[in-house]
PDB file of C-alpha atoms in Angstrom:
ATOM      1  CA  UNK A   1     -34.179  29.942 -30.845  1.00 60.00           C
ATOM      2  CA  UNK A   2     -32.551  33.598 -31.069  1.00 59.00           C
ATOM      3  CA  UNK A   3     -29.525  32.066 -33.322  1.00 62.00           C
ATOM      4  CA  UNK A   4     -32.414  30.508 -35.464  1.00 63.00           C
ATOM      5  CA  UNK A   5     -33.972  33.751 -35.667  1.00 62.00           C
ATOM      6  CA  UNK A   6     -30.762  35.704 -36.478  1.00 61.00           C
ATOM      7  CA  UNK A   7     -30.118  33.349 -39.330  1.00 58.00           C
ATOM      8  CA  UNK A   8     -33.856  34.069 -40.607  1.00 58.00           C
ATOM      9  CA  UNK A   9     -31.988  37.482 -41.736  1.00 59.00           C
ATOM     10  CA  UNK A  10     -30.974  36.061 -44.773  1.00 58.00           C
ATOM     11  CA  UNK A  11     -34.357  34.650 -46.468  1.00 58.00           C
ATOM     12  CA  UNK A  12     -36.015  36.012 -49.912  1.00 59.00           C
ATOM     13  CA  UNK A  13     -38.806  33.850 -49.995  1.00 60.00           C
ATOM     14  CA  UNK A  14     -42.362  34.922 -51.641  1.00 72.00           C
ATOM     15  CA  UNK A  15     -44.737  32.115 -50.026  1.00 85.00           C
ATOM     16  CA  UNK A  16     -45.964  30.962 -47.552  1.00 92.00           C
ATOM     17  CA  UNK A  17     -45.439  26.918 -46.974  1.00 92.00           C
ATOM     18  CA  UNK A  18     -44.915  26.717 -43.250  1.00 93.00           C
ATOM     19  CA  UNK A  19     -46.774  24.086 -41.313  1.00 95.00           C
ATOM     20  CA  UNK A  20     -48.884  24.821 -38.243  1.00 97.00           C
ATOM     21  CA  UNK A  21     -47.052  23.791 -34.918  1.00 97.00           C
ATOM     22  CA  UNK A  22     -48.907  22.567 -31.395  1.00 98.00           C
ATOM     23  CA  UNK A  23     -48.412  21.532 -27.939  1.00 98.00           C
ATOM     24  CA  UNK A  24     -49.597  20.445 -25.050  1.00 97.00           C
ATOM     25  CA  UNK A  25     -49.183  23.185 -22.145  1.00 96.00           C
ATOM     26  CA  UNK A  26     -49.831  23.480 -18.674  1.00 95.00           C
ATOM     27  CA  UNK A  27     -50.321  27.043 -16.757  1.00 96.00           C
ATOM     28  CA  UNK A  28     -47.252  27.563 -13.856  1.00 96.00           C
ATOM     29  CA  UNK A  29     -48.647  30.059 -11.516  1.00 95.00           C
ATOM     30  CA  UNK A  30     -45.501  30.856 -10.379  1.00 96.00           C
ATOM     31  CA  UNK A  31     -45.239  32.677 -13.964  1.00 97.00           C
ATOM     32  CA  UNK A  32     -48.451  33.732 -14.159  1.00 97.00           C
ATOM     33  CA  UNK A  33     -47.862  35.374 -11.302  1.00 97.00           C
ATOM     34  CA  UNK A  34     -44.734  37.266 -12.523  1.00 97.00           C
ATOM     35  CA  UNK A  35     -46.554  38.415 -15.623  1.00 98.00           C
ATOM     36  CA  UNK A  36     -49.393  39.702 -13.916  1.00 98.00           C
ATOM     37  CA  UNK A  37     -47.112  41.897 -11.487  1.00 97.00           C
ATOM     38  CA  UNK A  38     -45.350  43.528 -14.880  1.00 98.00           C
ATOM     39  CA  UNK A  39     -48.678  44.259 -16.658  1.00 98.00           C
ATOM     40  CA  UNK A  40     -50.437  45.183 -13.821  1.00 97.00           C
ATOM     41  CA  UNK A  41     -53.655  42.731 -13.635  1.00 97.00           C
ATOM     42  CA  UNK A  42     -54.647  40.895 -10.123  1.00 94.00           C
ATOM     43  CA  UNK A  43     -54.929  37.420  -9.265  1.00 88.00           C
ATOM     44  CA  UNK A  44     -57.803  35.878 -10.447  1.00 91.00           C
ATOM     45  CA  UNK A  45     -59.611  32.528 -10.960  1.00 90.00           C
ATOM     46  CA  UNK A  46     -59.273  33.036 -14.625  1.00 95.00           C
ATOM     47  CA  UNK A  47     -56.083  33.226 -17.125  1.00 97.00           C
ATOM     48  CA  UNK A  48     -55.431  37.100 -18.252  1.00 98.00           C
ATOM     49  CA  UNK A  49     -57.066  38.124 -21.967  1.00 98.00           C
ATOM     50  CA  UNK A  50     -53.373  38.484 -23.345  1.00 98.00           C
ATOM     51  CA  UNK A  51     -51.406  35.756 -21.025  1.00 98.00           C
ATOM     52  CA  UNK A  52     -52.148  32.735 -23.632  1.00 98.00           C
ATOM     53  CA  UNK A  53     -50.408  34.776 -26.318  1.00 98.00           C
ATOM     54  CA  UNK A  54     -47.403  34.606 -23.916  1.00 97.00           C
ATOM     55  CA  UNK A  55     -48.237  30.704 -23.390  1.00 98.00           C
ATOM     56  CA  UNK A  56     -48.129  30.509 -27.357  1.00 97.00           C
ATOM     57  CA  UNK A  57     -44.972  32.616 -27.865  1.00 96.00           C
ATOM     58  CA  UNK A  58     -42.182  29.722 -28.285  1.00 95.00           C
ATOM     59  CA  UNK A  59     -44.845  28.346 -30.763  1.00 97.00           C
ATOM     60  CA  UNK A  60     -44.534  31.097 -32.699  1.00 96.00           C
ATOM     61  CA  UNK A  61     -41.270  31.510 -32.643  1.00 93.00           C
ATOM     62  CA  UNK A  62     -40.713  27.990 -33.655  1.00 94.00           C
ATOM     63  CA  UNK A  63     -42.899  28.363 -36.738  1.00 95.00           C
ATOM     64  CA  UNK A  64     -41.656  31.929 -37.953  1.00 93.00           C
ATOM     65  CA  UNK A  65     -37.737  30.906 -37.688  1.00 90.00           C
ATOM     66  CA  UNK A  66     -38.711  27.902 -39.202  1.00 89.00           C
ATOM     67  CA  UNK A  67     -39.054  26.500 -42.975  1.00 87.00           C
ATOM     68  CA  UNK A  68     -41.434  27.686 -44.972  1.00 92.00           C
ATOM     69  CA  UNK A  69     -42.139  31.507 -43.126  1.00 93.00           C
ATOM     70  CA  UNK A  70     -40.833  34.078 -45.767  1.00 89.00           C
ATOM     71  CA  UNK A  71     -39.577  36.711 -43.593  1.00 88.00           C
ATOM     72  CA  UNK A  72     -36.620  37.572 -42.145  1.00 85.00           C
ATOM     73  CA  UNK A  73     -37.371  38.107 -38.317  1.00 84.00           C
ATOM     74  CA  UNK A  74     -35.230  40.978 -38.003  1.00 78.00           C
ATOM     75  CA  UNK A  75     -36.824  43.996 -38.862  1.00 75.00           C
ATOM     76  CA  UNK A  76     -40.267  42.297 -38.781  1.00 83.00           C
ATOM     77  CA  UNK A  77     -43.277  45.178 -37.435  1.00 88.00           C
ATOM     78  CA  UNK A  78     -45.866  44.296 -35.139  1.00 93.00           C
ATOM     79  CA  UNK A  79     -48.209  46.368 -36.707  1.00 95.00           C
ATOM     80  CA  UNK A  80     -51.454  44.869 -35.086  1.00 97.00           C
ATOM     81  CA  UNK A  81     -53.095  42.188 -32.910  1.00 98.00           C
ATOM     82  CA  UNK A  82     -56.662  41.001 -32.588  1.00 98.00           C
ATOM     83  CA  UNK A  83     -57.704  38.566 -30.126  1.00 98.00           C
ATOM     84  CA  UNK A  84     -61.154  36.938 -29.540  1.00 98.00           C
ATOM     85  CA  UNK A  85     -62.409  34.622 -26.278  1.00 98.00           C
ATOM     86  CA  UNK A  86     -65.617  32.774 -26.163  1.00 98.00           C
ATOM     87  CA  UNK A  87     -65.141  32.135 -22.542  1.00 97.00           C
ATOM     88  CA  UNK A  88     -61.915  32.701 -19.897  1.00 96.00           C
ATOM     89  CA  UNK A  89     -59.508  29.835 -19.522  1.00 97.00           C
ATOM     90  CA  UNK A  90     -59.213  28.469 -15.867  1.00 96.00           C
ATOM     91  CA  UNK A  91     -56.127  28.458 -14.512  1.00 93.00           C
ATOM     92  CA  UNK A  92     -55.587  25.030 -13.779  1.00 93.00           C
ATOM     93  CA  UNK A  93     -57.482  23.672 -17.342  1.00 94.00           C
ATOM     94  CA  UNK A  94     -55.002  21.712 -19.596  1.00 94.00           C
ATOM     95  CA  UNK A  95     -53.883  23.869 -22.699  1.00 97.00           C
ATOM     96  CA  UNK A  96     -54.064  22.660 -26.325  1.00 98.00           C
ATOM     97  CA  UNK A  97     -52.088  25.562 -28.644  1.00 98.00           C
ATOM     98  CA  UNK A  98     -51.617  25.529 -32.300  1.00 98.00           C
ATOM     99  CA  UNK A  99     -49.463  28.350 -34.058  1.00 98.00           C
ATOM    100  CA  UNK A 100     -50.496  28.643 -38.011  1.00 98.00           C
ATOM    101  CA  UNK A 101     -49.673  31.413 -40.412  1.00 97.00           C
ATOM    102  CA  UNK A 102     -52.099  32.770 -43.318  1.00 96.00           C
ATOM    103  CA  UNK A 103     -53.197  35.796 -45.518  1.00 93.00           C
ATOM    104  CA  UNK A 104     -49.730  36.614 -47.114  1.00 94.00           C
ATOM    105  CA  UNK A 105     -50.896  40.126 -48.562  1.00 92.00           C
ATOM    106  CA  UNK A 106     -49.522  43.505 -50.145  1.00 91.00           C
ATOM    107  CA  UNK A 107     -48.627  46.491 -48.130  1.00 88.00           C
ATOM    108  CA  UNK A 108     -48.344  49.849 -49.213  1.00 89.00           C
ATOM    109  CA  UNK A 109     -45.080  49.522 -47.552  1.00 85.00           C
ATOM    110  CA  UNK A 110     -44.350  45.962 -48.128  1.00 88.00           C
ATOM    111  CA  UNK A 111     -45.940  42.414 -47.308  1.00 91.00           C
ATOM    112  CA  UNK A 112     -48.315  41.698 -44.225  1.00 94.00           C
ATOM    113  CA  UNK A 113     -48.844  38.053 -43.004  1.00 95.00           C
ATOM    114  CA  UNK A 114     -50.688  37.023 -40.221  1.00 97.00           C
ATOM    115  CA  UNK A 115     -49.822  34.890 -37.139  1.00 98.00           C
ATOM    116  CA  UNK A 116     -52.680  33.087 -35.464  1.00 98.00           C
ATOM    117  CA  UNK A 117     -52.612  31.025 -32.336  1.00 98.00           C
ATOM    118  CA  UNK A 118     -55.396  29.146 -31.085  1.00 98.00           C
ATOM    119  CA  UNK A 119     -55.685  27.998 -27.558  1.00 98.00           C
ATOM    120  CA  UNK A 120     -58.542  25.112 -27.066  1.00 97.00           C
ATOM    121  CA  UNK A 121     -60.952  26.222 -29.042  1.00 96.00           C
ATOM    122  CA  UNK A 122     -62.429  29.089 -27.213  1.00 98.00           C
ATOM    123  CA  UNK A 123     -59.055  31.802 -27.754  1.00 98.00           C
ATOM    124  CA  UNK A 124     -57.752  33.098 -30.381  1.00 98.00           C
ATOM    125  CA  UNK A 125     -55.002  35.568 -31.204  1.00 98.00           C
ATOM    126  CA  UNK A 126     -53.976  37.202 -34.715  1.00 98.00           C
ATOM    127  CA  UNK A 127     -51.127  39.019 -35.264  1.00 98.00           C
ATOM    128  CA  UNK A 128     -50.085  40.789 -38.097  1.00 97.00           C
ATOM    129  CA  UNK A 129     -46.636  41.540 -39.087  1.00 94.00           C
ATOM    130  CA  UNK A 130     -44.882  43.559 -41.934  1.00 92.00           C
ATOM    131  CA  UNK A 131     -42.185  43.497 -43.678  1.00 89.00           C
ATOM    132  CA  UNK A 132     -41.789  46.593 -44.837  1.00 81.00           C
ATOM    133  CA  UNK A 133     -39.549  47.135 -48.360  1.00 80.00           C
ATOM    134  CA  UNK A 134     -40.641  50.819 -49.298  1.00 73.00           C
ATOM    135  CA  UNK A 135     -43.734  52.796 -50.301  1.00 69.00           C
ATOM    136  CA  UNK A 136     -45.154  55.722 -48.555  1.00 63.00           C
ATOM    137  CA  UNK A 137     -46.001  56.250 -45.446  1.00 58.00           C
ATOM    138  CA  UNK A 138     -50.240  55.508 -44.586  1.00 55.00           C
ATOM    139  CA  UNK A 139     -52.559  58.597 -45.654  1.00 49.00           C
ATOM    140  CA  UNK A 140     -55.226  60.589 -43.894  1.00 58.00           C
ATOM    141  CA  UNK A 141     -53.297  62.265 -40.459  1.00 69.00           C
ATOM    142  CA  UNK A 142     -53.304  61.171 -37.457  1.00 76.00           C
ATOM    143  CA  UNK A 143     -56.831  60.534 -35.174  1.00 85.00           C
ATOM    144  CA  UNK A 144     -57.813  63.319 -33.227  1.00 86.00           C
ATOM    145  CA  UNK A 145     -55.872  62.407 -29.164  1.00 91.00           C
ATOM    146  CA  UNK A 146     -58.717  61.529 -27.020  1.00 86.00           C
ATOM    147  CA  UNK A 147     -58.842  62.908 -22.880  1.00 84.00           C
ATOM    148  CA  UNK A 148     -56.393  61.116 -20.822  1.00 80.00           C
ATOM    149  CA  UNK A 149     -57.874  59.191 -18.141  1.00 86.00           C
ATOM    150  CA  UNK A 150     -54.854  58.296 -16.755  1.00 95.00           C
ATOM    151  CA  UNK A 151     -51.069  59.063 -16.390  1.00 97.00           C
ATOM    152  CA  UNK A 152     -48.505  56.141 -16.564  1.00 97.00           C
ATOM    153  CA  UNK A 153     -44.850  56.581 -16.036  1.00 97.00           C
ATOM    154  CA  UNK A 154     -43.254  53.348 -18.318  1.00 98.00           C
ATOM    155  CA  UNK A 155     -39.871  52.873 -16.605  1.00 97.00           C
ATOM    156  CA  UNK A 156     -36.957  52.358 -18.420  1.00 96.00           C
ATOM    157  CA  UNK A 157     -36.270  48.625 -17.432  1.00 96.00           C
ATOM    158  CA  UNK A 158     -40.089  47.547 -18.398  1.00 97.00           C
ATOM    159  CA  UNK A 159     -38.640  45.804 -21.810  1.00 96.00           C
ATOM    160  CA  UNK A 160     -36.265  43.874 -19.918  1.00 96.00           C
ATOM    161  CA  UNK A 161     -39.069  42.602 -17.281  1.00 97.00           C
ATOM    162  CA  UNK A 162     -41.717  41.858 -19.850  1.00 97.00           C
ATOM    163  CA  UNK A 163     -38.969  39.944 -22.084  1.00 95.00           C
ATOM    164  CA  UNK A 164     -38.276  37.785 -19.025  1.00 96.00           C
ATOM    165  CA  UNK A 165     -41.978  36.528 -18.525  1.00 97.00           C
ATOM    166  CA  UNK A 166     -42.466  36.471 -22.277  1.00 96.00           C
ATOM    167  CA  UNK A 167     -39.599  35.005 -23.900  1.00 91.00           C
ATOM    168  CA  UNK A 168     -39.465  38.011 -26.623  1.00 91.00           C
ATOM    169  CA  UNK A 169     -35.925  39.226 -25.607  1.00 88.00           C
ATOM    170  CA  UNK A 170     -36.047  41.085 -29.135  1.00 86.00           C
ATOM    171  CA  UNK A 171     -33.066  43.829 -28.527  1.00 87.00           C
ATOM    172  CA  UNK A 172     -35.401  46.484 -29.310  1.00 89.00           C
ATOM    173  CA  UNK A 173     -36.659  46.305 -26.030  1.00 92.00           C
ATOM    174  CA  UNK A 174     -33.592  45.586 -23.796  1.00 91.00           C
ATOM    175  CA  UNK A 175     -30.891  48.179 -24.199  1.00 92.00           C
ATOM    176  CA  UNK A 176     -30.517  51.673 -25.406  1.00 92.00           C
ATOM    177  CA  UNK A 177     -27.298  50.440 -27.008  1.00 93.00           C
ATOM    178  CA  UNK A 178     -29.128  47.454 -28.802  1.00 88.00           C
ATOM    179  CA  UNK A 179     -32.203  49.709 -29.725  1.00 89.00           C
ATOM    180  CA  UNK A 180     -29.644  51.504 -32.012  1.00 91.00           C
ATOM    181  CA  UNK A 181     -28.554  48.788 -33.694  1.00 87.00           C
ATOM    182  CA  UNK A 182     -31.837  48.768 -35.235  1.00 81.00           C
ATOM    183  CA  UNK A 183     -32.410  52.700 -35.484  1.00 86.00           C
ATOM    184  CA  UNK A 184     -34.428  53.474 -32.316  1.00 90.00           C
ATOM    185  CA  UNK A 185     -33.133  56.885 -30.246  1.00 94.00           C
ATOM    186  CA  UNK A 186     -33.412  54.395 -26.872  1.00 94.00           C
ATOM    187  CA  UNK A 187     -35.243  50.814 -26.086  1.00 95.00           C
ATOM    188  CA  UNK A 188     -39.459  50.725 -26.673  1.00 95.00           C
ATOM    189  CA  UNK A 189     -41.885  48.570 -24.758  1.00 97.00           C
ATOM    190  CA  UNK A 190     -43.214  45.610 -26.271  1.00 96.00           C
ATOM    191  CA  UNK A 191     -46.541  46.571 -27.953  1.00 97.00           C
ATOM    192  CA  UNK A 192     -48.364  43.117 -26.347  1.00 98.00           C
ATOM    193  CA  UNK A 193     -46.966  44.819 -22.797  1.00 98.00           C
ATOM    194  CA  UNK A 194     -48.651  47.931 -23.851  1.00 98.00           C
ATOM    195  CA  UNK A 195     -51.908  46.304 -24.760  1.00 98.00           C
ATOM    196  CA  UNK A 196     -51.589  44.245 -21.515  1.00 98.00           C
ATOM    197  CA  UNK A 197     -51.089  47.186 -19.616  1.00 98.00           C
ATOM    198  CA  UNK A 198     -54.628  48.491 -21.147  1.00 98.00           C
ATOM    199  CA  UNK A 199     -56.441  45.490 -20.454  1.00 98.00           C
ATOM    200  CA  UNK A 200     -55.221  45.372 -17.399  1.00 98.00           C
ATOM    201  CA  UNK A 201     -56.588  49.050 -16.555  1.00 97.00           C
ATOM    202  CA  UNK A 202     -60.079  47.454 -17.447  1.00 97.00           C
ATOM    203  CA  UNK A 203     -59.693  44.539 -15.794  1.00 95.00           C
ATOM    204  CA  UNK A 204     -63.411  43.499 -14.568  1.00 93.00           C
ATOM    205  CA  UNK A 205     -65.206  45.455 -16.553  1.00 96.00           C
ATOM    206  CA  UNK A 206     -65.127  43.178 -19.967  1.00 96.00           C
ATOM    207  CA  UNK A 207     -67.732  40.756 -20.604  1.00 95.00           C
ATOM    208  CA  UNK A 208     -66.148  37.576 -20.680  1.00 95.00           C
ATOM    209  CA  UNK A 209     -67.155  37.107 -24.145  1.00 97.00           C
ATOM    210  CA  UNK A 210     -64.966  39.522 -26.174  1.00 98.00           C
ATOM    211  CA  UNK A 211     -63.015  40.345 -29.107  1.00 98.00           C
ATOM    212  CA  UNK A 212     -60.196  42.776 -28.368  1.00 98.00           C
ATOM    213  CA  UNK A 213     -58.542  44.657 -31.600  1.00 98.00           C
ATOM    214  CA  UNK A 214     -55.551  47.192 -31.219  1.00 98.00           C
ATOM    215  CA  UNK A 215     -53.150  48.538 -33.633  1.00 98.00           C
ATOM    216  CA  UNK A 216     -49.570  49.493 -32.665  1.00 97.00           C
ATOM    217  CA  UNK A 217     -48.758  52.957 -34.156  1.00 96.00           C
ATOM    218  CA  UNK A 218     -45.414  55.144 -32.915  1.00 96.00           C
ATOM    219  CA  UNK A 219     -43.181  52.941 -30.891  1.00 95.00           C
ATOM    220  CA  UNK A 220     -43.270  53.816 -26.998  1.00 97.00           C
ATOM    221  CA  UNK A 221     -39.325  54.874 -25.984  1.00 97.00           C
ATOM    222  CA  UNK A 222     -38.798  54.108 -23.052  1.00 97.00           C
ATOM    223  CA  UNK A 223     -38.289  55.579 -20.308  1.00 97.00           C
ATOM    224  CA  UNK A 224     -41.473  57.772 -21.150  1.00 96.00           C
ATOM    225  CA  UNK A 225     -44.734  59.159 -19.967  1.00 97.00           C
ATOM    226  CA  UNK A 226     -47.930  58.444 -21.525  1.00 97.00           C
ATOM    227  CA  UNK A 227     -51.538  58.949 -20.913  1.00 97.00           C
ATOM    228  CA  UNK A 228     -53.957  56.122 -21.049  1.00 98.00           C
ATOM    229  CA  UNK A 229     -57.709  57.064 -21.489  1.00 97.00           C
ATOM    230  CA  UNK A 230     -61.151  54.487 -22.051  1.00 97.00           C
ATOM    231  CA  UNK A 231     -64.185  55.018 -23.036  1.00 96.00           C
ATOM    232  CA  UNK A 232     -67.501  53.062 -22.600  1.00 95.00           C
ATOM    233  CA  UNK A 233     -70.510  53.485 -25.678  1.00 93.00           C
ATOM    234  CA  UNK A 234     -73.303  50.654 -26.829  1.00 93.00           C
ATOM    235  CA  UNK A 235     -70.619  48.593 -28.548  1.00 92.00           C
ATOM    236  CA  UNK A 236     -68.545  48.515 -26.103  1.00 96.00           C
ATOM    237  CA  UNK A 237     -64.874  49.795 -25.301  1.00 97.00           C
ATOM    238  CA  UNK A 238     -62.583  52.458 -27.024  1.00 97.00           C
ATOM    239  CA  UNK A 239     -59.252  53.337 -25.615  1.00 97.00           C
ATOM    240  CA  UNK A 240     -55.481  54.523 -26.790  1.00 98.00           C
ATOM    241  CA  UNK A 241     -52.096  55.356 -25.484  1.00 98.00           C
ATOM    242  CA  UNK A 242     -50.861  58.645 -26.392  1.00 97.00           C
ATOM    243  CA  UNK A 243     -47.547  60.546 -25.913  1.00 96.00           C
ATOM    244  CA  UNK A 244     -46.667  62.566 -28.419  1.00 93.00           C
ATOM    245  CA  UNK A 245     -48.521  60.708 -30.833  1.00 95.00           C
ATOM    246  CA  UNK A 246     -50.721  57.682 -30.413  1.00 97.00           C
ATOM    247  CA  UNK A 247     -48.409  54.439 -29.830  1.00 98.00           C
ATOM    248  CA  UNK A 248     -52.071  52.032 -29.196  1.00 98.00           C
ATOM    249  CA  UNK A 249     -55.292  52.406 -30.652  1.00 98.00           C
ATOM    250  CA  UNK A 250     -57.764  49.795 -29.409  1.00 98.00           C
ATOM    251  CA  UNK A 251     -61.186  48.624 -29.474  1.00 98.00           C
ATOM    252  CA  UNK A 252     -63.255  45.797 -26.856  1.00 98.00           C
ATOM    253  CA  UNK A 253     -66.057  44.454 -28.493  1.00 97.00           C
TER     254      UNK A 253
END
């Protein structure tokens, strides 16, 4: 799957053709398990807000390093992800996924697409990539850095764990050495680690009816220090991931 995605480097395409994939998946707990102890969640009756978009990964793999997905992988930006729930998913419930792509669009800084996987009807998670090919950087400053709530220390090796129990063993998160391949100082966390990590923080105190939106800003290097804070109002949820700059911005609704 990572040679398929390596040879991805050489597409030019301008649609988007490729067919939605699905399968049939069952929950190990012996990996659920593992995931939970890197992002930091408990054992519970109930599947993790984030874990099916782990479940869904190879899916999406398989359908974005396939025909018909215009972009190169390499060099692809996780720029945002939204995910919705109507109800949790039991751990030992059956799992029907589907992987689709849609909503090829303009970028000031290139082309957008989203990535949506749907897990039996009552999950869904969107992701939206870029593939950036110029333009200026987004307008009006940076939002004003909210009170820390908390203080997390994000060791160096987190990129490495999180790539185990997800299957993204994108370079950019394993090495220092690989990470400057691609123009990073040192390796950054996975952005759906970082979200996880947030959820994770407000584990039990989401209704379990939800839609969860965050947008991945400055990429977290790693080793680094951040502070995590939340907020509670009548809609619900606001909280971010700051260092020197905000790396998460994200919203529970």
């Amino acid at each position: 799957m990572l040679l398929r995605a390596a040879l991805t480097s050489f597409r030019r395409g301008e649609s988007l053709t490729a067919q939605p994939v699905s399968a049939s998946v069952d929950v190990s707990l012996e990996h659920l398990a593992a995931y939970n102890a890197v992002c930091g969640f408990g054992l519970r009756d109930a599947l993790p807000l984030t874990y099916p978009h782990v479940l869904g990964f190879p899916l999406q793999m398989r359908l974005m390093s396939g025909a018909g997905f215009p972009f190169p992988l390499p060099g692809l930006v996780h720029v945002a992800n939204r995910i919705t729930q109507s109800r949790p998913l039991a751990l030992d419930e059956p799992l029907e996924i589907t992987v689709s792509a849609r909503d090829l669009r303009p970028h000031p800084q290139g082309t957008q697409v989203d990535v949506v996987t749907s897990v039996s009807g009552v999950w869904a998670g969107v992701s939206t990539y870029l593939r950036r090919t110029g333009g200026p950087a987004g307008s009006g400053g940076e939002p004003r850095r909210p009170a820390g709530s908390a203080v997390w220390r994000v060791p160096a090796d987190i990129g490495r764990r999180y790539g185990a129990v997800s299957g993204d063993r994108n370079p950019i998160h394993l090495h220092p050495v690989s990470a400057k391949l691609f123009g990073f100082p040192r390796a950054i966390a996975h952005g759906m680690w970082t979200k996880a990590r947030c959820l994770a923080a407000l584990e039990g105190r989401l209704p379990e009816s939800v839609t969860v939106d965050v947008r991945f800003k400055k990429p977290l290097l790693i080793p680094g220090r951040v502070e995590f804070s939340a907020h509670e109002d009548a809609d619900g949820w606001e909280f971010a991931v700051w260092g020197k700059g905000p790396h998460l911005l994200g919203s529970a609704t």
